[in-house]
């Protein structure tokens, strides 16, 4: 018999951390709406291609002899890129496009490149043999300067994008603290952009006094869409996912119109009634578990719910530590918001993308205490981030209750990175 007082928080792909709620002042337990995945992923994807939103059909986007580039999410996302690539290739093949005209670029942003074994696992043997699949690497890929956006963001983009005649972006739409939602033009910026472009848009979000999480028409989204338009993003195929990572629906068409249609469906899954001014918010990082660079997304929905001076407890395995490509943040992330901004302005930070996230973390940390339960991050590195390290959730929760009182209110988000809190009080 299931214990009604047991709350299970996913911890990686195959584990959970359990919390017994008996004796706790539970303000809310938030988990994405339990919607069923599509009965057939391939059928749903084909249906999306057959009903383009704001654009011609896929088969009518190009001319004979055109080169096609699929820009696809990397392993940090649950996007079903193998099925999506296969269905797009099937449609193009039916229109007379040969396999040699189709290439795949993995949108790593500033994440580490995927290994050959990871690419094989993600795309499958058939697709890896049929198509050239390669990583975007923001440090080593050939980038082209496209000038500035109207707002002054420098634009540099992977040359492979510019070389293609038709560019199709593949990603999923979930709430995201930087542009409001992932998906759409985000596949280009930061997906396949250079460091200066990404640093600019990320810092734009980090210093904003406007709450961007869940905003469709955000200023960061406008920057990303301008970058993508300059780079030549032709169309997108975006999906919505449930909490199990299963595809629910798909949206194909114009990068702006199809994305906006998808956000409505995403909000119905991840937009949840949420308490506010909670003393303690427990935020499970699933599915963004690989490193803190992904798991930090848990902080932003939690910050919308916690009271000033309260505590956020992030539960995240992080087997690859803090950040494989941004470990320089450990040198200054525990500093104050104003101090980090001064370091950036003085040119003393060599990783401006990392600095933008450190700025965002510092703003939350100055609002509420942050505790971290992680088997992959040492206590030393945790303190370097300005957080309190704990070996278990029970230890972290016990510490918070000692500081805030045994009757402190507690809210739990099982999938915090993808949660969009909608205040109810």
Short mmCIF file of C-alpha atoms in Angstrom, two decimals:
data_model
loop_
_atom_site.label_atom_id
_atom_site.label_comp_id
_atom_site.label_asym_id
_atom_site.label_seq_id
_atom_site.Cartn_x
_atom_site.Cartn_y
_atom_site.Cartn_z
CA UNK A 1 0.00 0.00 0.00
CA UNK A 2 1.34 3.43 -0.95
CA UNK A 3 2.23 5.63 2.01
CA UNK A 4 0.12 8.82 1.62
CA UNK A 5 2.77 10.76 3.54
CA UNK A 6 5.58 9.80 1.17
CA UNK A 7 6.67 12.37 -1.40
CA UNK A 8 9.02 11.05 -4.09
CA UNK A 9 11.39 13.43 -5.84
CA UNK A 10 13.14 12.10 -8.97
CA UNK A 11 16.92 12.00 -8.55
CA UNK A 12 18.49 11.25 -11.90
CA UNK A 13 16.86 8.92 -14.40
CA UNK A 14 16.51 5.85 -12.21
CA UNK A 15 16.36 7.00 -8.58
CA UNK A 16 14.16 8.96 -6.22
CA UNK A 17 14.66 10.73 -2.92
CA UNK A 18 11.77 10.23 -0.55
CA UNK A 19 10.43 12.79 1.88
CA UNK A 20 8.01 11.89 4.67
CA UNK A 21 5.55 14.73 5.03
CA UNK A 22 4.14 13.62 8.39
CA UNK A 23 4.72 16.39 10.91
CA UNK A 24 5.55 18.96 8.22
CA UNK A 25 3.52 22.07 7.49
CA UNK A 26 3.04 21.32 3.79
CA UNK A 27 2.02 24.38 1.78
CA UNK A 28 1.88 22.52 -1.53
CA UNK A 29 3.24 19.65 -3.60
CA UNK A 30 3.74 20.66 -7.21
CA UNK A 31 4.32 18.25 -10.04
CA UNK A 32 3.48 18.69 -13.75
CA UNK A 33 -0.03 17.78 -14.88
CA UNK A 34 -0.20 14.05 -15.57
CA UNK A 35 -0.98 14.02 -19.27
CA UNK A 36 -0.59 11.00 -21.51
CA UNK A 37 2.09 10.83 -24.15
CA UNK A 38 1.14 10.53 -27.80
CA UNK A 39 -0.03 7.03 -28.75
CA UNK A 40 2.40 7.13 -31.67
CA UNK A 41 5.21 9.68 -31.67
CA UNK A 42 5.81 9.23 -35.39
CA UNK A 43 2.13 9.68 -36.24
CA UNK A 44 1.93 12.86 -34.16
CA UNK A 45 5.07 14.25 -35.79
CA UNK A 46 3.77 13.51 -39.29
CA UNK A 47 0.49 15.21 -38.40
CA UNK A 48 2.42 18.31 -37.31
CA UNK A 49 4.29 18.40 -40.62
CA UNK A 50 0.95 18.09 -42.44
CA UNK A 51 -0.53 21.09 -40.59
CA UNK A 52 2.18 23.77 -40.70
CA UNK A 53 1.60 26.88 -38.62
CA UNK A 54 2.33 30.10 -40.48
CA UNK A 55 4.50 28.52 -43.16
CA UNK A 56 4.41 26.24 -46.21
CA UNK A 57 4.75 22.50 -45.72
CA UNK A 58 8.22 21.10 -45.17
CA UNK A 59 8.32 19.70 -48.68
CA UNK A 60 7.65 23.17 -50.12
CA UNK A 61 10.31 25.05 -48.15
CA UNK A 62 13.21 24.30 -50.46
CA UNK A 63 14.18 24.09 -54.11
CA UNK A 64 15.75 21.17 -55.99
CA UNK A 65 19.37 20.78 -54.97
CA UNK A 66 19.02 22.74 -51.71
CA UNK A 67 21.06 21.82 -48.66
CA UNK A 68 19.06 21.11 -45.49
CA UNK A 69 20.35 21.51 -41.95
CA UNK A 70 18.56 20.06 -38.94
CA UNK A 71 19.58 21.84 -35.73
CA UNK A 72 18.70 19.57 -32.83
CA UNK A 73 18.72 19.68 -29.03
CA UNK A 74 21.62 17.99 -27.24
CA UNK A 75 21.44 15.37 -24.50
CA UNK A 76 20.57 17.90 -21.80
CA UNK A 77 17.03 17.95 -23.19
CA UNK A 78 14.49 15.13 -23.41
CA UNK A 79 13.43 16.16 -26.93
CA UNK A 80 12.87 13.00 -29.05
CA UNK A 81 15.33 14.14 -31.70
CA UNK A 82 15.84 10.70 -33.23
CA UNK A 83 12.16 10.27 -34.05
CA UNK A 84 11.90 13.88 -35.18
CA UNK A 85 14.92 13.59 -37.48
CA UNK A 86 13.63 10.33 -38.95
CA UNK A 87 10.20 11.78 -39.74
CA UNK A 88 11.64 14.96 -41.26
CA UNK A 89 14.03 12.87 -43.37
CA UNK A 90 11.13 10.66 -44.47
CA UNK A 91 9.16 13.70 -45.60
CA UNK A 92 12.11 15.21 -47.44
CA UNK A 93 12.95 11.90 -49.09
CA UNK A 94 9.39 11.69 -50.42
CA UNK A 95 9.98 15.12 -52.01
CA UNK A 96 13.13 13.86 -53.76
CA UNK A 97 15.73 15.16 -51.30
CA UNK A 98 18.69 12.78 -50.99
CA UNK A 99 20.36 11.89 -47.70
CA UNK A 100 23.55 13.68 -48.77
CA UNK A 101 21.58 16.95 -48.87
CA UNK A 102 20.67 16.65 -45.18
CA UNK A 103 23.01 17.31 -42.25
CA UNK A 104 22.44 17.51 -38.49
CA UNK A 105 24.04 20.05 -36.16
CA UNK A 106 23.69 19.44 -32.42
CA UNK A 107 22.83 22.66 -30.60
CA UNK A 108 25.10 22.42 -27.57
CA UNK A 109 25.03 26.15 -26.77
CA UNK A 110 27.91 26.49 -24.33
CA UNK A 111 27.54 22.93 -23.00
CA UNK A 112 30.27 20.38 -23.62
CA UNK A 113 30.16 18.58 -26.98
CA UNK A 114 28.47 15.19 -27.04
CA UNK A 115 30.77 12.18 -27.40
CA UNK A 116 30.48 9.81 -30.37
CA UNK A 117 28.92 7.22 -28.06
CA UNK A 118 26.37 9.74 -26.80
CA UNK A 119 25.49 10.77 -30.35
CA UNK A 120 25.01 7.12 -31.29
CA UNK A 121 22.78 6.54 -28.28
CA UNK A 122 20.75 9.68 -28.90
CA UNK A 123 20.19 9.32 -32.65
CA UNK A 124 20.54 5.56 -33.18
CA UNK A 125 22.74 3.62 -35.55
CA UNK A 126 20.62 4.08 -38.67
CA UNK A 127 20.55 7.89 -38.51
CA UNK A 128 24.22 8.21 -37.55
CA UNK A 129 25.15 6.14 -40.59
CA UNK A 130 22.79 7.98 -42.94
CA UNK A 131 23.62 11.57 -42.03
CA UNK A 132 26.55 13.70 -41.04
CA UNK A 133 25.88 14.59 -37.39
CA UNK A 134 28.24 16.95 -35.60
CA UNK A 135 28.39 19.15 -32.52
CA UNK A 136 28.30 22.89 -32.38
CA UNK A 137 31.29 23.86 -30.25
CA UNK A 138 31.22 27.49 -29.19
CA UNK A 139 34.98 27.42 -28.62
CA UNK A 140 36.20 25.70 -31.80
CA UNK A 141 33.47 25.82 -34.46
CA UNK A 142 33.75 28.27 -37.33
CA UNK A 143 31.58 31.25 -36.43
CA UNK A 144 30.49 34.14 -38.61
CA UNK A 145 29.90 37.68 -37.39
CA UNK A 146 26.52 39.07 -38.48
CA UNK A 147 26.77 42.46 -36.81
CA UNK A 148 24.49 43.67 -34.04
CA UNK A 149 20.82 43.33 -33.24
CA UNK A 150 18.77 46.51 -33.00
CA UNK A 151 19.32 46.30 -29.24
CA UNK A 152 23.10 46.00 -29.60
CA UNK A 153 23.57 42.25 -29.09
CA UNK A 154 26.59 41.03 -31.10
CA UNK A 155 25.59 38.19 -33.43
CA UNK A 156 27.95 35.31 -34.17
CA UNK A 157 26.57 32.03 -35.50
CA UNK A 158 27.95 28.67 -36.59
CA UNK A 159 28.88 28.87 -40.26
CA UNK A 160 27.11 25.58 -40.99
CA UNK A 161 23.80 27.34 -40.36
CA UNK A 162 24.62 30.05 -42.88
CA UNK A 163 25.78 27.52 -45.46
CA UNK A 164 22.43 25.71 -45.50
CA UNK A 165 19.52 26.71 -47.72
CA UNK A 166 16.85 25.39 -45.35
CA UNK A 167 17.36 25.32 -41.58
CA UNK A 168 14.97 23.37 -39.36
CA UNK A 169 15.19 23.72 -35.58
CA UNK A 170 14.15 20.83 -33.33
CA UNK A 171 13.53 21.32 -29.62
CA UNK A 172 10.91 21.15 -26.89
CA UNK A 173 8.92 23.91 -25.23
CA UNK A 174 9.10 24.12 -21.44
CA UNK A 175 9.19 27.15 -19.11
CA UNK A 176 12.68 28.67 -18.99
CA UNK A 177 13.97 31.51 -16.83
CA UNK A 178 16.10 33.21 -19.50
CA UNK A 179 13.72 33.76 -22.47
CA UNK A 180 10.45 32.70 -20.78
CA UNK A 181 10.18 29.35 -22.55
CA UNK A 182 12.64 27.10 -24.29
CA UNK A 183 12.02 26.18 -27.91
CA UNK A 184 11.57 28.24 -31.04
CA UNK A 185 14.50 30.48 -31.89
CA UNK A 186 16.40 29.40 -28.78
CA UNK A 187 17.76 26.54 -30.89
CA UNK A 188 19.88 29.15 -32.69
CA UNK A 189 20.61 31.46 -29.74
CA UNK A 190 22.22 30.10 -27.68
CA UNK A 191 22.08 26.71 -29.42
CA UNK A 192 24.57 27.37 -32.23
CA UNK A 193 25.79 30.86 -31.43
CA UNK A 194 29.11 32.26 -30.28
CA UNK A 195 29.99 33.19 -26.73
CA UNK A 196 29.51 36.97 -27.07
CA UNK A 197 25.95 36.49 -28.33
CA UNK A 198 25.03 34.11 -25.56
CA UNK A 199 26.70 36.20 -22.87
CA UNK A 200 24.73 39.24 -23.98
CA UNK A 201 21.27 37.62 -23.95
CA UNK A 202 21.95 35.73 -20.72
CA UNK A 203 23.14 38.84 -18.90
CA UNK A 204 20.14 40.73 -20.27
CA UNK A 205 17.96 38.20 -18.45
CA UNK A 206 20.12 38.02 -15.30
CA UNK A 207 19.90 41.73 -14.54
CA UNK A 208 16.26 42.18 -15.54
CA UNK A 209 13.87 43.28 -12.81
CA UNK A 210 11.02 41.75 -14.79
CA UNK A 211 10.05 38.15 -14.05
CA UNK A 212 10.72 36.44 -17.38
CA UNK A 213 9.95 32.81 -16.51
CA UNK A 214 6.76 31.91 -18.37
CA UNK A 215 6.71 35.12 -20.41
CA UNK A 216 6.07 34.52 -24.12
CA UNK A 217 6.81 38.02 -25.43
CA UNK A 218 9.94 38.62 -23.37
CA UNK A 219 12.73 41.04 -24.32
CA UNK A 220 15.17 38.13 -24.40
CA UNK A 221 12.88 36.21 -26.75
CA UNK A 222 12.89 39.20 -29.10
CA UNK A 223 16.69 39.18 -29.15
CA UNK A 224 16.78 35.45 -29.83
CA UNK A 225 14.27 35.74 -32.64
CA UNK A 226 16.24 38.52 -34.28
CA UNK A 227 19.43 36.45 -34.09
CA UNK A 228 17.64 33.42 -35.54
CA UNK A 229 16.10 35.46 -38.36
CA UNK A 230 19.51 36.88 -39.29
CA UNK A 231 20.98 33.37 -39.23
CA UNK A 232 18.27 32.06 -41.56
CA UNK A 233 16.18 29.76 -39.35
CA UNK A 234 13.51 28.59 -41.79
CA UNK A 235 11.13 26.55 -39.65
CA UNK A 236 10.87 24.72 -36.35
CA UNK A 237 9.54 21.36 -35.26
CA UNK A 238 8.90 21.67 -31.52
CA UNK A 239 7.36 19.24 -29.06
CA UNK A 240 5.69 19.37 -25.69
CA UNK A 241 6.60 16.68 -23.15
CA UNK A 242 5.04 15.30 -20.01
CA UNK A 243 6.84 14.75 -16.70
CA UNK A 244 7.97 11.30 -17.87
CA UNK A 245 9.72 12.83 -20.86
CA UNK A 246 7.15 11.44 -23.29
CA UNK A 247 6.13 13.52 -26.27
CA UNK A 248 2.60 14.88 -25.95
CA UNK A 249 2.21 16.96 -29.11
CA UNK A 250 4.22 18.58 -31.89
CA UNK A 251 4.17 21.93 -33.66
CA UNK A 252 5.74 22.67 -37.04
CA UNK A 253 6.05 25.86 -39.02
CA UNK A 254 7.18 29.46 -38.79
CA UNK A 255 9.69 29.90 -35.92
CA UNK A 256 7.56 32.57 -34.27
CA UNK A 257 4.03 31.33 -34.96
CA UNK A 258 4.63 27.62 -34.27
CA UNK A 259 6.53 28.42 -31.07
CA UNK A 260 3.70 30.55 -29.72
CA UNK A 261 1.18 27.83 -30.43
CA UNK A 262 3.38 25.42 -28.51
CA UNK A 263 3.70 27.66 -25.46
CA UNK A 264 -0.04 27.46 -24.88
CA UNK A 265 0.14 23.68 -24.77
CA UNK A 266 3.25 23.77 -22.56
CA UNK A 267 1.60 26.07 -20.03
CA UNK A 268 -1.29 23.62 -19.66
CA UNK A 269 1.22 20.96 -18.56
CA UNK A 270 3.72 22.96 -16.50
CA UNK A 271 1.73 25.97 -15.30
CA UNK A 272 0.71 25.05 -11.75
CA UNK A 273 -1.18 26.87 -9.00
CA UNK A 274 1.47 27.72 -6.44
CA UNK A 275 1.64 29.13 -2.92
CA UNK A 276 3.75 32.19 -2.26
CA UNK A 277 5.75 33.46 0.73
CA UNK A 278 6.65 29.88 1.66
CA UNK A 279 9.34 29.45 4.30
CA UNK A 280 11.06 26.45 2.70
CA UNK A 281 10.86 25.40 -0.94
CA UNK A 282 12.29 22.00 -1.92
CA UNK A 283 13.17 21.95 -5.61
CA UNK A 284 14.01 18.69 -7.36
CA UNK A 285 16.13 19.32 -10.45
CA UNK A 286 14.79 16.52 -12.66
CA UNK A 287 15.05 16.32 -15.67
CA UNK A 288 17.97 18.79 -15.61
CA UNK A 289 20.30 16.58 -13.63
CA UNK A 290 23.63 16.22 -15.43
CA UNK A 291 25.45 19.19 -13.83
CA UNK A 292 24.54 22.26 -11.81
CA UNK A 293 24.67 24.32 -15.01
CA UNK A 294 21.42 22.52 -15.86
CA UNK A 295 20.10 21.97 -12.34
CA UNK A 296 20.33 25.68 -11.47
CA UNK A 297 17.08 26.15 -13.40
CA UNK A 298 15.41 24.83 -10.23
CA UNK A 299 16.23 28.08 -8.44
CA UNK A 300 14.04 30.38 -10.51
CA UNK A 301 10.57 28.88 -9.99
CA UNK A 302 11.52 28.28 -6.35
CA UNK A 303 12.43 31.97 -5.98
CA UNK A 304 8.91 32.90 -7.06
CA UNK A 305 7.47 30.91 -4.17
CA UNK A 306 9.86 31.39 -1.26
CA UNK A 307 9.49 34.30 1.17
CA UNK A 308 12.27 36.85 1.70
CA UNK A 309 14.75 35.28 4.12
CA UNK A 310 13.37 31.79 3.52
CA UNK A 311 15.28 28.78 2.25
CA UNK A 312 15.43 27.02 -1.10
CA UNK A 313 16.67 23.42 -1.02
CA UNK A 314 17.83 22.15 -4.42
CA UNK A 315 17.99 18.37 -4.80
CA UNK A 316 20.21 17.51 -7.78
CA UNK A 317 22.55 14.57 -8.54
CA UNK A 318 24.90 16.50 -10.90
CA UNK A 319 27.20 13.58 -11.82
CA UNK A 320 29.32 15.97 -13.93
CA UNK A 321 29.72 18.47 -11.11
CA UNK A 322 29.10 22.20 -11.31
CA UNK A 323 29.75 22.94 -14.98
CA UNK A 324 32.00 21.07 -17.39
CA UNK A 325 32.57 24.16 -19.55
CA UNK A 326 32.09 26.91 -16.98
CA UNK A 327 34.04 25.87 -13.88
CA UNK A 328 35.57 29.36 -13.66
CA UNK A 329 32.38 30.43 -11.86
CA UNK A 330 33.72 28.74 -8.73
CA UNK A 331 36.26 31.56 -8.43
CA UNK A 332 33.64 34.26 -7.78
CA UNK A 333 30.10 32.85 -7.64
CA UNK A 334 29.88 33.29 -3.86
CA UNK A 335 30.38 37.06 -4.17
CA UNK A 336 27.59 39.62 -3.92
CA UNK A 337 25.56 40.68 -6.92
CA UNK A 338 27.22 44.10 -7.05
CA UNK A 339 30.71 42.59 -6.71
CA UNK A 340 30.19 40.17 -9.60
CA UNK A 341 28.81 42.97 -11.75
CA UNK A 342 31.92 45.04 -10.92
CA UNK A 343 34.18 42.15 -11.93
CA UNK A 344 32.34 41.79 -15.23
CA UNK A 345 32.43 45.52 -15.94
CA UNK A 346 36.17 45.59 -15.16
CA UNK A 347 36.85 42.76 -17.63
CA UNK A 348 38.15 40.57 -14.80
CA UNK A 349 35.92 37.62 -15.70
CA UNK A 350 37.06 35.46 -18.60
CA UNK A 351 33.79 33.57 -19.02
CA UNK A 352 30.98 36.09 -19.56
CA UNK A 353 28.36 33.36 -20.02
CA UNK A 354 29.28 31.85 -16.69
CA UNK A 355 29.23 35.31 -15.13
CA UNK A 356 25.66 35.88 -16.28
CA UNK A 357 24.47 32.80 -14.41
CA UNK A 358 26.55 33.72 -11.35
CA UNK A 359 24.83 37.11 -11.35
CA UNK A 360 21.42 35.44 -11.46
CA UNK A 361 22.33 33.03 -8.63
CA UNK A 362 23.64 35.88 -6.48
CA UNK A 363 20.38 37.80 -6.83
CA UNK A 364 18.39 34.80 -5.59
CA UNK A 365 20.91 34.08 -2.84
CA UNK A 366 20.57 37.63 -1.53
CA UNK A 367 16.81 37.10 -1.35
CA UNK A 368 16.80 33.64 0.27
CA UNK A 369 19.25 31.06 1.61
CA UNK A 370 20.11 28.25 -0.79
CA UNK A 371 20.92 24.71 0.36
CA UNK A 372 22.12 22.00 -1.99
CA UNK A 373 21.77 18.22 -1.72
CA UNK A 374 23.95 16.68 -4.42
CA UNK A 375 26.00 13.53 -4.68
CA UNK A 376 28.03 15.03 -7.53
CA UNK A 377 29.11 18.36 -6.03
CA UNK A 378 31.61 18.53 -3.20
CA UNK A 379 30.95 20.56 -0.07
CA UNK A 380 33.84 22.82 -1.08
CA UNK A 381 32.37 23.56 -4.50
CA UNK A 382 28.93 24.02 -2.98
CA UNK A 383 30.28 26.68 -0.63
CA UNK A 384 32.11 28.29 -3.57
CA UNK A 385 28.68 28.76 -5.13
CA UNK A 386 27.52 30.47 -1.94
CA UNK A 387 25.21 27.58 -0.95
CA UNK A 388 24.89 25.38 2.15
CA UNK A 389 25.98 21.77 1.43
CA UNK A 390 24.07 18.80 2.85
CA UNK A 391 24.44 15.07 2.39
CA UNK A 392 20.72 14.34 2.56
CA UNK A 393 17.39 16.05 2.12
CA UNK A 394 16.49 15.21 5.71
CA UNK A 395 19.63 17.01 6.90
CA UNK A 396 18.92 20.07 4.76
CA UNK A 397 15.29 20.24 5.81
CA UNK A 398 16.20 19.76 9.47
CA UNK A 399 18.68 22.63 9.27
CA UNK A 400 16.12 24.93 7.62
CA UNK A 401 13.47 24.10 10.24
CA UNK A 402 15.90 24.77 13.06
CA UNK A 403 16.57 28.21 11.62
CA UNK A 404 13.02 29.06 10.53
CA UNK A 405 10.96 27.18 13.10
CA UNK A 406 9.45 23.71 13.31
CA UNK A 407 6.15 25.08 11.96
CA UNK A 408 7.83 26.58 8.90
CA UNK A 409 5.76 26.09 5.76
CA UNK A 410 7.20 23.68 3.18
CA UNK A 411 6.46 23.44 -0.54
CA UNK A 412 7.84 20.74 -2.84
CA UNK A 413 8.45 20.90 -6.58
CA UNK A 414 9.25 17.47 -7.99
CA UNK A 415 10.32 18.79 -11.42
CA UNK A 416 11.34 22.34 -10.60
CA UNK A 417 13.23 23.29 -13.82
CA UNK A 418 10.10 22.75 -15.90
CA UNK A 419 7.62 24.19 -13.41
CA UNK A 420 5.84 27.48 -13.98
CA UNK A 421 4.37 28.64 -10.64
CA UNK A 422 1.11 30.54 -10.95
CA UNK A 423 0.48 32.36 -7.60
CA UNK A 424 -2.81 31.63 -5.85
CA UNK A 425 -2.26 33.73 -2.72
#
